[in-house]
Tab-separated table of C-alpha atoms and ligand atoms in Angstrom:
chain	number	residue	atom	x	y	z
L	182	MET	CA	27.467	7.408	-27.175
L	183	ALA	CA	25.936	8.627	-30.851
L	184	VAL	CA	23.309	7.865	-33.499
L	185	LYS	CA	24.095	4.853	-35.309
L	186	VAL	CA	23.560	3.983	-38.725
L	187	THR	CA	21.533	0.818	-39.615
L	188	PRO	CA	21.972	-1.401	-42.913
L	189	ALA	CA	18.575	0.585	-43.784
L	190	CYS	CA	20.226	3.261	-44.831
L	191	MET	CA	19.613	3.969	-48.568
L	192	GLY	CA	21.417	7.181	-48.831
L	193	CYS	CA	18.898	9.712	-49.327
L	194	GLN	CA	20.712	12.258	-47.651
L	195	ALA	CA	17.414	13.562	-45.650
L	196	CYS	CA	19.064	13.513	-42.729
L	197	ILE	CA	22.101	15.252	-43.833
L	198	ALA	CA	20.313	18.854	-43.622
L	199	SER	CA	17.858	18.050	-40.543
L	200	CYS	CA	21.436	17.626	-38.203
L	201	PRO	CA	21.922	20.725	-36.640
L	202	HIS	CA	25.460	19.860	-35.811
L	203	GLU	CA	26.988	19.001	-39.009
L	204	ALA	CA	27.571	15.375	-37.984
L	205	LEU	CA	26.229	13.366	-40.913
L	206	PHE	CA	27.579	12.969	-44.011
L	207	ILE	CA	27.098	10.150	-47.187
L	208	ASN	CA	30.360	8.355	-47.598
L	209	GLU	CA	32.159	6.686	-50.770
L	210	ASP	CA	29.642	3.618	-50.083
L	211	GLY	CA	26.478	6.074	-50.613
L	212	VAL	CA	24.992	5.868	-47.098
L	213	CYS	CA	24.735	7.645	-44.326
L	214	GLN	CA	27.590	7.894	-41.552
L	215	VAL	CA	27.868	9.611	-38.269
L	216	ILE	CA	30.673	11.999	-37.003
L	217	GLU	CA	30.762	10.741	-33.278
L	218	ASP	CA	32.695	13.543	-31.882
L	219	LYS	CA	29.974	16.128	-33.293
L	220	CYS	CA	27.054	13.980	-33.087
L	221	ALA	CA	25.080	15.546	-30.141
L	222	GLU	CA	21.935	12.587	-30.129
L	223	CYS	CA	19.507	15.616	-30.401
L	224	SER	CA	17.841	12.787	-32.478
L	225	GLU	CA	16.576	15.280	-35.036
L	226	CYS	CA	17.597	12.863	-37.997
L	227	VAL	CA	16.084	10.317	-36.169
L	228	GLY	CA	12.552	11.596	-37.016
L	229	VAL	CA	13.374	12.538	-40.746
L	230	CYS	CA	14.909	9.392	-41.898
L	231	PRO	CA	11.925	8.001	-44.150
L	232	VAL	CA	13.259	4.293	-43.753
L	233	ALA	CA	14.054	4.503	-39.949
L	234	ALA	CA	17.737	3.526	-40.563
L	235	LEU	CA	19.070	5.871	-37.745
L	236	GLU	CA	18.793	4.853	-34.016
L	237	LEU	CA	19.277	6.551	-31.131
L	238	ALA	CA	22.179	4.275	-29.375
L	239	THR	CA	22.038	4.234	-25.773
L	240	LYS	CA	23.893	2.174	-23.110
L	241	GLN	CA	22.601	-1.244	-22.176
L	242	VAL	CA	21.451	-1.316	-18.821
L	243	ASP	CA	22.200	-3.979	-17.030
L	244	THR	CA	19.035	-4.788	-14.892
L	245	SER	CA	20.425	-7.810	-12.915
L	246	LYS	CA	22.048	-5.212	-10.630
L	247	GLU	CA	18.860	-3.283	-10.286
L	248	LEU	CA	16.761	-6.001	-9.378
L	249	GLY	CA	16.935	-4.979	-5.682
L	250	THR	CA	14.077	-6.790	-3.801
L	251	GLN	CA	15.790	-9.905	-3.195
L	252	ASN	CA	14.404	-11.116	0.149
L	253	THR	CA	16.123	-13.970	0.886
L	254	PRO	CA	19.088	-14.669	-0.863
L	255	ALA	CA	20.474	-17.995	-1.088
L	256	GLU	CA	22.940	-18.423	-2.881
L	257	ALA	CA	24.781	-15.878	-5.988
L	258	SER	CA	23.056	-16.628	-9.211
L	259	PRO	CA	25.870	-18.320	-11.444
L	260	LEU	CA	25.209	-15.548	-13.772
L	261	GLU	CA	25.110	-12.563	-11.477
L	262	ASN	CA	28.869	-11.291	-11.869
L	263	GLN	CA	29.281	-12.891	-15.368
L	264	ASP	CA	29.662	-10.246	-18.332
L	265	SER	CA	27.598	-10.654	-20.867
L	266	GLN	CA	29.588	-11.776	-24.375
L	267	VAL	CA	26.836	-10.806	-26.576
L	268	ALA	CA	26.762	-8.106	-28.631
L	269	ALA	CA	23.564	-6.466	-28.056
L	270	GLN	CA	21.914	-4.549	-31.408
L	271	LEU	CA	18.960	-3.494	-29.401
L	272	THR	CA	18.771	0.253	-28.345
L	273	GLY	CA	16.750	2.649	-26.507
L	274	ASP	CA	14.045	1.061	-24.100
L	275	LEU	CA	14.172	-2.369	-25.420
L	276	ALA	CA	17.675	-2.728	-23.963
L	277	LYS	CA	16.501	-2.320	-20.579
L	278	TYR	CA	14.716	-5.816	-20.918
L	279	LYS	CA	16.980	-8.555	-19.561
L	280	GLY	CA	16.711	-12.054	-18.626
L	281	VAL	CA	14.267	-15.126	-19.508
L	282	TRP	CA	11.118	-15.760	-17.251
L	283	VAL	CA	8.596	-18.981	-17.000
L	284	PHE	CA	5.606	-18.600	-15.730
L	285	ILE	CA	5.594	-21.630	-13.231
L	286	GLU	CA	1.959	-22.922	-13.313
L	287	GLN	CA	1.052	-24.933	-10.468
L	288	ARG	CA	-2.507	-26.393	-8.526
L	289	GLU	CA	-2.885	-26.640	-4.757
L	290	GLY	CA	1.061	-27.224	-4.933
L	291	GLU	CA	1.616	-29.148	-7.469
L	292	ILE	CA	3.973	-28.063	-10.441
L	293	ALA	CA	2.383	-28.338	-14.039
L	294	PRO	CA	5.090	-30.610	-16.279
L	295	VAL	CA	5.148	-28.323	-18.674
L	296	SER	CA	6.644	-25.246	-16.604
L	297	LEU	CA	9.425	-27.624	-15.696
L	298	GLU	CA	9.866	-28.254	-19.615
L	299	LEU	CA	9.799	-25.003	-20.089
L	300	LEU	CA	12.480	-24.312	-17.567
L	301	GLY	CA	14.743	-26.232	-19.564
L	302	ALA	CA	14.007	-24.854	-22.272
L	303	GLY	CA	14.418	-21.316	-21.042
L	304	ARG	CA	18.070	-22.387	-19.292
L	305	ARG	CA	19.200	-22.982	-23.247
L	306	LEU	CA	17.952	-19.519	-24.472
L	307	SER	CA	19.501	-17.841	-21.300
L	308	ASP	CA	22.599	-19.568	-21.448
L	309	LYS	CA	22.685	-18.504	-25.277
L	310	LEU	CA	22.157	-14.659	-24.139
L	311	GLY	CA	24.307	-14.462	-21.208
L	312	VAL	CA	21.107	-13.751	-18.835
L	313	GLU	CA	19.928	-15.017	-15.923
L	314	LEU	CA	16.410	-17.777	-15.971
L	315	SER	CA	13.972	-17.051	-13.391
L	316	GLY	CA	10.803	-18.986	-12.636
L	317	VAL	CA	7.641	-16.767	-11.461
L	318	ILE	CA	5.211	-18.656	-9.526
L	319	LEU	CA	1.961	-16.870	-8.585
L	320	GLY	CA	-0.365	-18.919	-5.536
L	321	TYR	CA	-1.183	-19.475	-1.933
L	322	LYS	CA	0.786	-21.435	0.450
L	323	ILE	CA	3.570	-22.225	-2.070
L	324	SER	CA	6.128	-21.040	-0.131
L	325	GLY	CA	9.129	-24.214	-0.876
L	326	LEU	CA	8.198	-24.848	-4.449
L	327	GLU	CA	11.405	-22.572	-5.740
L	328	ALA	CA	13.676	-25.633	-4.600
L	329	LYS	CA	12.438	-27.377	-7.124
L	330	LEU	CA	12.338	-24.611	-9.698
L	331	TYR	CA	16.297	-24.241	-8.999
L	332	GLU	CA	16.940	-27.730	-9.438
L	333	TYR	CA	15.297	-27.509	-13.391
L	334	GLY	CA	17.531	-24.500	-14.237
L	335	ALA	CA	15.816	-21.273	-12.789
L	336	ASP	CA	18.348	-18.925	-11.335
L	337	LYS	CA	15.996	-16.901	-9.368
L	338	VAL	CA	12.415	-17.302	-8.199
L	339	TYR	CA	9.719	-14.626	-8.038
L	340	LEU	CA	7.521	-15.845	-5.452
L	341	LEU	CA	4.111	-14.422	-4.995
L	342	ASP	CA	2.262	-16.195	-2.200
L	343	ASN	CA	-1.171	-14.390	-1.382
L	344	PRO	CA	-4.887	-15.946	-0.412
L	345	SER	CA	-6.087	-13.606	-3.514
L	346	LEU	CA	-4.008	-15.945	-5.607
L	347	HIS	CA	-5.321	-19.422	-4.403
L	348	TYR	CA	-7.086	-19.433	-7.520
L	349	TYR	CA	-6.171	-18.550	-11.042
L	350	ARG	CA	-8.365	-15.774	-12.100
L	351	ALA	CA	-7.200	-14.129	-15.552
L	352	GLU	CA	-7.914	-11.014	-14.511
L	353	THR	CA	-5.758	-10.911	-11.075
L	354	TYR	CA	-3.128	-13.177	-12.180
L	355	MET	CA	-2.922	-10.725	-15.461
L	356	GLN	CA	-2.531	-7.451	-13.110
L	357	VAL	CA	-0.066	-9.049	-11.051
L	358	PHE	CA	2.278	-10.489	-13.944
L	359	VAL	CA	2.037	-7.460	-15.838
L	360	LYS	CA	3.339	-5.462	-12.517
L	361	LEU	CA	5.867	-7.759	-12.222
L	362	VAL	CA	7.215	-7.747	-15.921
L	363	GLN	CA	6.856	-4.113	-15.505
L	364	GLN	CA	8.931	-3.687	-12.410
L	365	TYR	CA	11.865	-6.449	-13.387
L	366	LEU	CA	11.647	-6.085	-17.369
L	367	PRO	CA	12.123	-9.580	-18.583
L	368	GLU	CA	13.436	-9.676	-22.234
L	369	ILE	CA	11.649	-13.287	-23.005
L	370	ILE	CA	8.619	-14.791	-21.288
L	371	LEU	CA	7.544	-18.518	-21.673
L	372	MET	CA	4.141	-19.940	-20.736
L	373	GLY	CA	2.554	-23.488	-20.746
L	374	ALA	CA	-0.126	-23.606	-23.686
L	375	THR	CA	-2.445	-25.090	-21.377
L	376	THR	CA	-5.765	-23.576	-20.616
L	377	THR	CA	-4.333	-21.478	-17.771
L	378	GLY	CA	-0.974	-20.510	-19.848
L	379	ARG	CA	-3.269	-19.504	-22.968
L	380	ASP	CA	-5.465	-17.491	-21.137
L	381	LEU	CA	-2.810	-15.555	-19.140
L	382	ALA	CA	-0.369	-15.149	-21.958
L	383	GLY	CA	-2.820	-13.700	-24.287
L	384	ALA	CA	-4.164	-11.393	-21.461
L	385	VAL	CA	-0.770	-10.341	-20.177
L	386	ALA	CA	0.502	-9.434	-24.000
L	387	THR	CA	-2.333	-7.456	-24.734
L	388	GLU	CA	-2.201	-5.398	-21.693
L	389	LEU	CA	1.486	-4.774	-22.141
L	390	ALA	CA	0.947	-4.306	-26.097
L	391	THR	CA	3.644	-7.140	-27.017
L	392	GLY	CA	4.107	-9.940	-29.554
L	393	LEU	CA	3.203	-13.720	-28.366
L	394	THR	CA	3.427	-16.324	-30.515
L	395	ALA	CA	1.254	-19.483	-29.600
L	396	ASP	CA	1.953	-23.419	-29.579
L	397	CYS	CA	5.678	-23.076	-30.583
L	398	THR	CA	7.302	-26.100	-31.587
L	399	VAL	CA	11.183	-24.595	-31.691
L	400	LEU	CA	12.418	-21.800	-29.382
L	401	ASP	CA	15.901	-20.317	-30.371
L	402	ILE	CA	17.615	-17.231	-30.407
L	403	ASP	CA	19.125	-14.688	-33.073
L	404	LEU	CA	22.276	-13.701	-31.060
L	405	GLU	CA	22.877	-10.938	-32.872
L	406	LYS	CA	19.808	-9.032	-32.764
L	407	ARG	CA	19.045	-10.663	-29.644
L	408	LEU	CA	15.569	-11.821	-31.106
L	409	LEU	CA	13.708	-14.637	-29.821
L	410	LEU	CA	13.155	-17.188	-32.532
L	411	ALA	CA	9.698	-18.736	-31.992
L	412	THR	CA	8.741	-21.564	-34.636
L	413	ARG	CA	5.110	-22.785	-34.844
L	414	PRO	CA	3.013	-24.178	-37.904
L	415	ALA	CA	1.287	-21.693	-40.115
L	416	PHE	CA	-0.993	-21.819	-42.887
L	417	GLY	CA	-2.817	-25.292	-41.407
L	418	GLY	CA	0.516	-26.804	-40.461
L	419	ASN	CA	1.497	-26.656	-44.068
L	420	ILE	CA	4.361	-24.381	-43.374
L	421	MET	CA	6.558	-23.698	-40.048
L	422	ALA	CA	6.643	-20.270	-39.669
L	423	THR	CA	9.672	-18.492	-37.184
L	424	ILE	CA	8.227	-15.706	-35.654
L	425	VAL	CA	9.932	-12.657	-34.185
L	426	SER	CA	9.040	-9.595	-32.435
L	427	LYS	CA	11.555	-7.125	-32.945
L	428	ASN	CA	10.188	-4.075	-31.899
L	429	HIS	CA	8.329	-4.878	-28.476
L	430	ARG	CA	9.280	-6.428	-25.467
L	431	PRO	CA	8.874	-8.973	-23.904
L	432	GLN	CA	8.896	-11.472	-26.320
L	433	MET	CA	6.237	-14.112	-25.155
L	434	ALA	CA	5.497	-17.663	-26.454
L	435	THR	CA	3.372	-20.415	-25.178
L	436	VAL	CA	4.781	-23.830	-25.685
L	437	ARG	CA	2.313	-26.891	-25.446
L	438	PRO	CA	3.131	-29.837	-22.868
L	439	LYS	CA	5.615	-32.316	-24.141
L	440	VAL	CA	6.963	-30.477	-26.931
L	441	MET	CA	10.087	-29.500	-25.223
L	442	LYS	CA	12.340	-32.517	-22.897
L	443	MET	CA	12.130	-31.821	-19.208
L	444	ALA	CA	15.900	-31.315	-18.112
L	445	ASP	CA	17.285	-33.741	-15.726
L	446	PRO	CA	16.969	-31.896	-11.984
L	447	VAL	CA	19.995	-31.032	-10.153
L	448	THR	CA	19.723	-32.211	-6.620
L	449	GLY	CA	20.824	-29.413	-4.338
L	450	ARG	CA	20.875	-26.750	-6.774
L	451	GLN	CA	20.193	-23.354	-5.623
L	452	GLY	CA	19.226	-20.101	-6.518
L	453	ILE	CA	17.712	-16.588	-5.364
L	454	LEU	CA	14.141	-16.439	-4.136
L	455	ILE	CA	12.526	-12.922	-4.390
L	456	LYS	CA	8.735	-12.166	-3.064
L	457	PRO	CA	7.904	-8.855	-4.287
L	458	GLU	CA	5.560	-6.797	-2.346
L	459	ILE	CA	2.436	-6.452	-4.435
L	460	THR	CA	-0.908	-5.195	-2.627
L	461	LEU	CA	-3.994	-7.328	-3.742
L	462	ASN	CA	-7.358	-6.167	-2.411
L	463	GLU	CA	-9.980	-9.109	-2.713
L	464	ALA	CA	-12.772	-6.463	-2.564
L	465	ASP	CA	-11.150	-5.010	-5.795
L	466	MET	CA	-11.545	-8.409	-7.377
L	467	LEU	CA	-14.268	-8.685	-10.179
L	468	THR	CA	-14.609	-12.302	-9.820
L	469	LYS	CA	-14.999	-14.652	-6.954
L	470	VAL	CA	-14.042	-18.535	-6.849
L	471	LEU	CA	-17.305	-20.020	-5.021
L	472	GLU	CA	-16.629	-23.488	-5.695
L	473	ILE	CA	-13.908	-26.051	-7.611
L	474	VAL	CA	-16.067	-28.800	-9.025
L	475	LYS	CA	-13.306	-31.546	-10.228
L	476	ASP	CA	-13.715	-33.442	-13.694
L	477	GLN	CA	-14.874	-36.621	-12.485
L	478	GLY	CA	-14.507	-38.028	-15.941
L	479	ASP	CA	-12.386	-40.207	-18.010
L	480	LYS	CA	-8.612	-39.830	-16.404
L	481	ILE	CA	-6.524	-41.522	-19.748
L	482	ASN	CA	-4.040	-39.181	-20.399
L	483	LEU	CA	-2.155	-39.722	-23.606
L	484	GLN	CA	0.512	-37.302	-22.714
L	485	GLU	CA	1.527	-39.301	-20.011
L	486	ALA	CA	1.566	-42.302	-21.701
L	487	GLU	CA	4.463	-44.448	-21.933
L	488	ILE	CA	3.630	-46.407	-24.945
L	489	ILE	CA	1.177	-45.504	-27.447
L	490	VAL	CA	-0.975	-47.391	-30.591
L	491	ALA	CA	-2.313	-45.196	-33.027
L	492	GLY	CA	-4.437	-45.493	-36.032
L	493	GLY	CA	-5.046	-43.947	-38.829
L	494	ARG	CA	-7.633	-43.966	-42.029
L	495	GLY	CA	-5.394	-47.008	-43.566
L	496	LEU	CA	-6.928	-49.247	-41.135
L	497	GLY	CA	-9.932	-49.332	-42.925
L	498	ASP	CA	-12.911	-49.061	-40.765
L	499	LYS	CA	-13.901	-49.144	-36.895
L	500	GLU	CA	-13.659	-52.748	-36.479
L	501	ASN	CA	-10.058	-52.936	-38.303
L	502	PHE	CA	-8.904	-49.981	-35.924
L	503	ARG	CA	-10.349	-51.382	-32.783
L	504	LYS	CA	-9.104	-54.964	-33.378
L	505	THR	CA	-5.740	-53.815	-34.584
L	506	CYS	CA	-5.097	-50.830	-32.626
L	507	PHE	CA	-6.678	-51.850	-28.962
L	508	SER	CA	-5.529	-55.775	-29.098
L	509	LEU	CA	-1.937	-54.161	-29.600
L	510	ALA	CA	-2.322	-51.895	-26.476
L	511	GLU	CA	-3.811	-54.094	-24.524
L	512	ALA	CA	-0.937	-56.608	-25.106
L	513	ILE	CA	1.670	-53.984	-24.298
L	514	GLY	CA	0.479	-52.070	-21.729
L	515	GLY	CA	-0.080	-49.188	-24.215
L	516	LYS	CA	-2.769	-46.271	-24.676
L	517	VAL	CA	-4.790	-45.682	-27.793
L	518	GLY	CA	-4.556	-42.878	-29.788
L	519	GLY	CA	-6.027	-41.766	-33.548
L	520	SER	CA	-5.108	-39.409	-36.369
L	521	ARG	CA	-7.450	-36.634	-37.268
L	522	ALA	CA	-8.647	-38.802	-40.234
L	523	ALA	CA	-9.882	-41.955	-37.623
L	524	VAL	CA	-11.409	-39.436	-35.443
L	525	GLU	CA	-13.159	-37.691	-37.952
L	526	ALA	CA	-14.422	-41.144	-39.081
L	527	GLY	CA	-15.977	-41.859	-35.757
L	528	TRP	CA	-13.335	-44.892	-35.161
L	529	ILE	CA	-12.154	-43.025	-31.628
L	530	GLU	CA	-13.025	-40.027	-29.205
L	531	PRO	CA	-11.819	-36.634	-30.394
L	532	LYS	CA	-9.837	-36.567	-27.340
L	533	TYR	CA	-7.161	-39.182	-28.394
L	534	GLN	CA	-6.212	-37.296	-31.467
L	535	VAL	CA	-2.792	-36.938	-31.413
L	536	GLY	CA	-1.551	-34.033	-33.424
L	537	GLN	CA	-1.394	-30.143	-33.975
L	538	THR	CA	-4.994	-29.621	-33.239
L	539	GLY	CA	-5.234	-32.701	-30.990
L	540	VAL	CA	-2.928	-33.758	-27.833
L	541	THR	CA	1.418	-33.582	-28.256
L	542	VAL	CA	2.714	-36.918	-26.794
L	543	ALA	CA	6.010	-37.836	-26.283
L	544	PRO	CA	6.158	-41.507	-24.990
L	545	LYS	CA	8.844	-43.855	-25.030
L	546	ILE	CA	7.281	-45.787	-28.115
L	547	TYR	CA	4.805	-44.401	-30.914
L	548	PHE	CA	3.140	-47.157	-32.627
L	549	ALA	CA	1.563	-45.333	-36.273
L	550	LEU	CA	-0.492	-47.790	-38.055
L	551	GLY	CA	-2.233	-47.025	-41.148
L	552	ILE	CA	-0.893	-43.135	-40.597
L	553	SER	CA	0.591	-41.183	-43.272
L	554	GLY	CA	2.375	-38.882	-41.174
L	555	ALA	CA	1.281	-35.812	-42.238
L	556	ILE	CA	2.942	-32.446	-40.607
L	557	GLN	CA	-0.289	-31.971	-38.382
L	558	HIS	CA	0.171	-35.675	-37.067
L	559	ILE	CA	4.090	-35.427	-37.102
L	560	VAL	CA	4.374	-32.048	-34.913
L	561	GLY	CA	2.281	-33.970	-32.034
L	562	ILE	CA	4.296	-37.564	-32.245
L	563	ARG	CA	8.116	-35.832	-32.697
L	564	GLY	CA	8.548	-36.076	-28.516
L	565	SER	CA	8.679	-40.027	-29.022
L	566	ASP	CA	11.811	-41.688	-28.068
L	567	ILE	CA	10.925	-44.586	-30.810
L	568	ILE	CA	8.309	-44.229	-33.468
L	569	ILE	CA	7.453	-47.556	-35.137
L	570	ALA	CA	5.421	-47.099	-38.478
L	571	ILE	CA	3.379	-49.827	-40.566
L	572	ASN	CA	2.198	-48.188	-44.056
L	573	THR	CA	1.289	-50.364	-46.982
L	574	ASP	CA	2.885	-47.178	-49.237
L	575	PRO	CA	6.758	-47.674	-48.664
L	576	ASP	CA	7.262	-43.192	-49.695
L	577	ALA	CA	4.492	-42.354	-47.160
L	578	PRO	CA	5.978	-39.252	-45.295
L	579	ILE	CA	6.184	-41.292	-41.483
L	580	PHE	CA	9.018	-43.284	-42.884
L	581	LYS	CA	11.058	-40.456	-42.933
L	582	GLU	CA	9.996	-39.915	-39.229
L	583	CYS	CA	10.096	-43.156	-37.706
L	584	THR	CA	12.828	-45.393	-35.879
L	585	TYR	CA	11.702	-48.396	-37.345
L	586	GLY	CA	9.441	-48.556	-40.597
L	587	ILE	CA	7.687	-51.587	-41.739
L	588	VAL	CA	6.050	-51.451	-45.234
L	589	GLY	CA	2.726	-53.496	-45.510
L	590	ASP	CA	-0.844	-53.825	-43.974
L	591	ALA	CA	-0.915	-53.202	-40.566
L	592	THR	CA	-4.160	-55.281	-40.055
L	593	GLN	CA	-2.185	-58.108	-40.966
L	594	ILE	CA	1.077	-57.504	-39.720
L	595	VAL	CA	-0.112	-56.654	-36.269
L	596	PRO	CA	-2.189	-59.773	-35.322
L	597	SER	CA	1.716	-61.710	-36.251
L	598	LEU	CA	3.061	-59.254	-33.659
L	599	ILE	CA	1.090	-59.521	-30.871
L	600	GLU	CA	1.873	-62.482	-29.329
L	601	PRO	CA	5.788	-62.125	-29.397
L	602	LEU	CA	5.742	-58.397	-28.428
L	603	LYS	CA	3.253	-59.747	-25.392
L	604	GLU	CA	5.910	-62.372	-24.497
L	605	LEU	CA	8.893	-59.077	-24.924
L	606	PHE	CA	6.815	-57.086	-22.568
L	607	LYS	CA	5.661	-59.606	-20.138
L	608	ASP	CA	8.522	-59.188	-17.496
L	609	LYS	CA	9.522	-55.438	-18.745
L	610	LYS	CA	8.650	-52.095	-17.861
L	611	SER	CA	8.348	-50.022	-21.299
L	612	ASN	CA	11.169	-48.097	-20.039
L	613	ASP	CA	13.149	-51.204	-20.524
L	614	VAL	CA	12.907	-51.579	-24.211
L	615	THR	CA	15.598	-50.235	-25.984
L	616	PRO	CA	15.919	-49.705	-30.116
L	617	GLY	CA	17.541	-52.410	-32.004
L	618	LYS	CA	15.159	-55.316	-31.496
L	619	GLY	CA	13.695	-55.578	-34.948
L	620	GLY	CA	12.473	-53.794	-38.036
L	621	THR	CA	13.851	-51.801	-40.578
L	622	ARG	CA	15.429	-48.492	-39.404
L	623	CYS	CA	14.254	-45.307	-41.161
L	624	ALA	CA	16.590	-42.984	-43.028
W	285	FAD	P1	-4.249	-40.595	-44.494
W	285	FAD	O1	-3.412	-39.197	-44.782
W	285	FAD	O2	-5.455	-41.077	-45.284
W	285	FAD	O3	-3.217	-41.786	-44.476
W	285	FAD	C1	-3.762	-42.868	-44.652
W	285	FAD	C2	-2.468	-43.925	-44.588
W	285	FAD	O4	-2.520	-45.441	-44.567
W	285	FAD	C3	-1.589	-43.894	-46.039
W	285	FAD	O5	-0.445	-43.468	-45.782
W	285	FAD	C4	-1.650	-45.279	-46.828
W	285	FAD	O6	-0.619	-45.523	-47.237
W	285	FAD	C5	-1.928	-46.268	-45.503
W	285	FAD	N1	-2.464	-47.110	-45.504
W	285	FAD	C6	-3.687	-47.462	-46.318
W	285	FAD	N2	-4.114	-48.986	-45.941
W	285	FAD	C7	-3.392	-49.262	-45.138
W	285	FAD	C8	-3.129	-50.802	-44.443
W	285	FAD	N3	-3.922	-51.656	-44.807
W	285	FAD	N4	-1.927	-50.809	-43.403
W	285	FAD	C9	-1.096	-49.862	-43.572
W	285	FAD	N5	-1.273	-48.578	-43.985
W	285	FAD	C10	-1.932	-48.629	-44.686
W	285	FAD	N6	-4.196	-34.884	-38.664
W	285	FAD	C11	-3.567	-35.268	-37.229
W	285	FAD	O7	-3.469	-36.721	-37.475
W	285	FAD	N7	-4.128	-34.535	-36.098
W	285	FAD	C12	-4.013	-33.219	-35.991
W	285	FAD	O8	-4.076	-32.754	-34.532
W	285	FAD	C13	-4.222	-32.646	-37.090
W	285	FAD	N8	-4.550	-31.447	-37.120
W	285	FAD	C14	-5.033	-30.699	-38.194
W	285	FAD	C15	-4.801	-29.410	-38.625
W	285	FAD	C16	-5.288	-28.818	-39.692
W	285	FAD	C17	-5.214	-27.146	-39.225
W	285	FAD	C18	-5.162	-29.335	-40.703
W	285	FAD	C19	-5.473	-28.495	-42.012
W	285	FAD	C20	-4.872	-30.783	-40.843
W	285	FAD	C21	-5.317	-31.727	-39.766
W	285	FAD	N9	-4.920	-33.031	-39.636
W	285	FAD	C22	-4.437	-33.679	-38.755
W	285	FAD	C23	-5.022	-33.898	-40.527
W	285	FAD	C24	-4.181	-34.094	-41.510
W	285	FAD	O9	-3.382	-33.201	-42.443
W	285	FAD	C25	-4.148	-35.601	-41.956
W	285	FAD	O10	-5.026	-35.137	-43.002
W	285	FAD	C26	-4.282	-36.517	-41.399
W	285	FAD	O11	-3.238	-36.496	-40.172
W	285	FAD	C27	-4.610	-37.633	-42.050
W	285	FAD	O12	-4.490	-39.077	-41.046
W	285	FAD	P2	-4.208	-40.490	-41.797
W	285	FAD	O13	-2.388	-40.556	-41.691
W	285	FAD	O14	-4.902	-41.395	-40.708
W	285	FAD	O15	-4.819	-40.592	-43.002
C-alpha cells in the first residue's frame, strides 16, 4: 500500500518537498506519481496537497467476517464466501463500511409494505455492489418476522426484541439504530418515507453526521466509486437531481411507499438471524407512550387502490369533476384522486392529491382525466401498470407517459365509456384487466 494520487492532481508540486522519503515526483504527464517502494505512508503529502488529490490507501476491510454476534445462523449467506468483484475506490475509514441495510418498519407485528418494497430495491443495490442485504427490525414480540424478510431478499436480519421498543419513539429508536450502525458499519441505509421512517432517518443521519436524501424516486450504484446514486425531484420538481454522499458513511435515503416495486417473495428462502445485545433502561427514556389512539377516520387509501380515476383542472368545475370521476370510478370499482389543481380548486380533499406533494400510487389502472402531466404529478403515478389519459391537447405531456391516450373532451368521452366499461368490469376483478382492449397506444 502507498499513497494514491487521484485525477484531481494539478501538478503543483507542493507535495514533492513535503515528502521526507523522496517518494514523489512529477511525471511526464505533469502530475504527481508515487514511488511505491519508497513511500512509508507517513501522509505528510496528504496534508499539504491544496486540492486533496492525495489519499492514503488502506486495505478494504471485509466486515462480513467481523459480524461476530450471529446467534442463530440458519444457513450460510449466499454472499458470505463470495469475493467482491468490485474494485473499491474508497479509502480509509469509509472502506470499512459494507453492506446494504433496510429499516423494517412494523406495527404490532405487521411489516409495512414499503419495507418489503425497499428490500427489493436493496437487493438490486447489494447485488451490484457484491455485498449482503440486511433488514433491521426493532420492536417487541416480533420474533419470527425475520422469515418473511429472507423471502423478500434479506441475507441477514438484525432483530431487537425489547419491551422498550414496543412503540416507536424517536429518541429510543435513534439511539439503538445508531449503535447498530456503529457496530456493524453498513455502507447504505434505506428507510420508507413514512411518518416513522422520515423521523428516524433524519435523527439517525444527524447523529451520525452523514448524508440523507429524502423521497428518492430512483436508486442506483456508481460501481466504480461505490456510491449510492439517489435521485429525487428538486427545485419544485422541475429537475431530477441525483445526489451522492462522497465523503460520509453510511449513505442514507428514504423512499415513499409504492415508488419501488415489491419483489416476488421466494418461499422458504433462508438467511442469518442476528440478535445484537443492547441494554435499554426504561428509566432513562425521555418519552413514555401512555396510550395509542387509533385514527377512526376515513380509511380510503389510494396507495392500495387497484384502479384510480383521477381528475384535473381540465374537467372545468366541481360538478363536472364529480360527474366524470365519481361515476366512472363507481362503475368500475375504482377510487377517485385528483391533481393538485383539482385539490386547490376545492373539487376534492387534499388527502386524495396524487403526486410529489400528495400520495404516490401504483394501481393496475390509472385514469388521468383533464390532467396535463406536470412532472410533479407524474412522479406520483409512474408505478401504475396502465395509464389511460384523456386530454383535449394532443401535445399534453401526459401523452408521453401514458399507456393509452385519447385526445378529446373528458367530460364528453367518459359518459360514453361508462356503460361498456361497466359491462367489461362486471365479471372481472381489476387484476384480470389486460392492456390492449382499445384506445390509442402512446409512444
Ligand atoms: P393543468 O396543468 O391546468 O392541466 C389541465 C389539462 O386539462 C390540460 O392539459 C388541458 O389540455 C386539459 N383539458 C382542458 N379541458 C379538458 C377537457 N374538457 N377534457 C380533457 N382535458 C382537458 N401537482 C399534482 O398534481 N400533484 C402534486 O403532488 C404536485 N406537487 C407540486 C409540488 C410543487 C413543489 C409544485 C411547484 C407543483 C406541484 N404540483 C403538483 C402542481 C403541478 O406543477 C401542476 O400545476 C398540476 O399538476 C396541474 O394540474 P392539472 O394537470 O390538473 O392542471
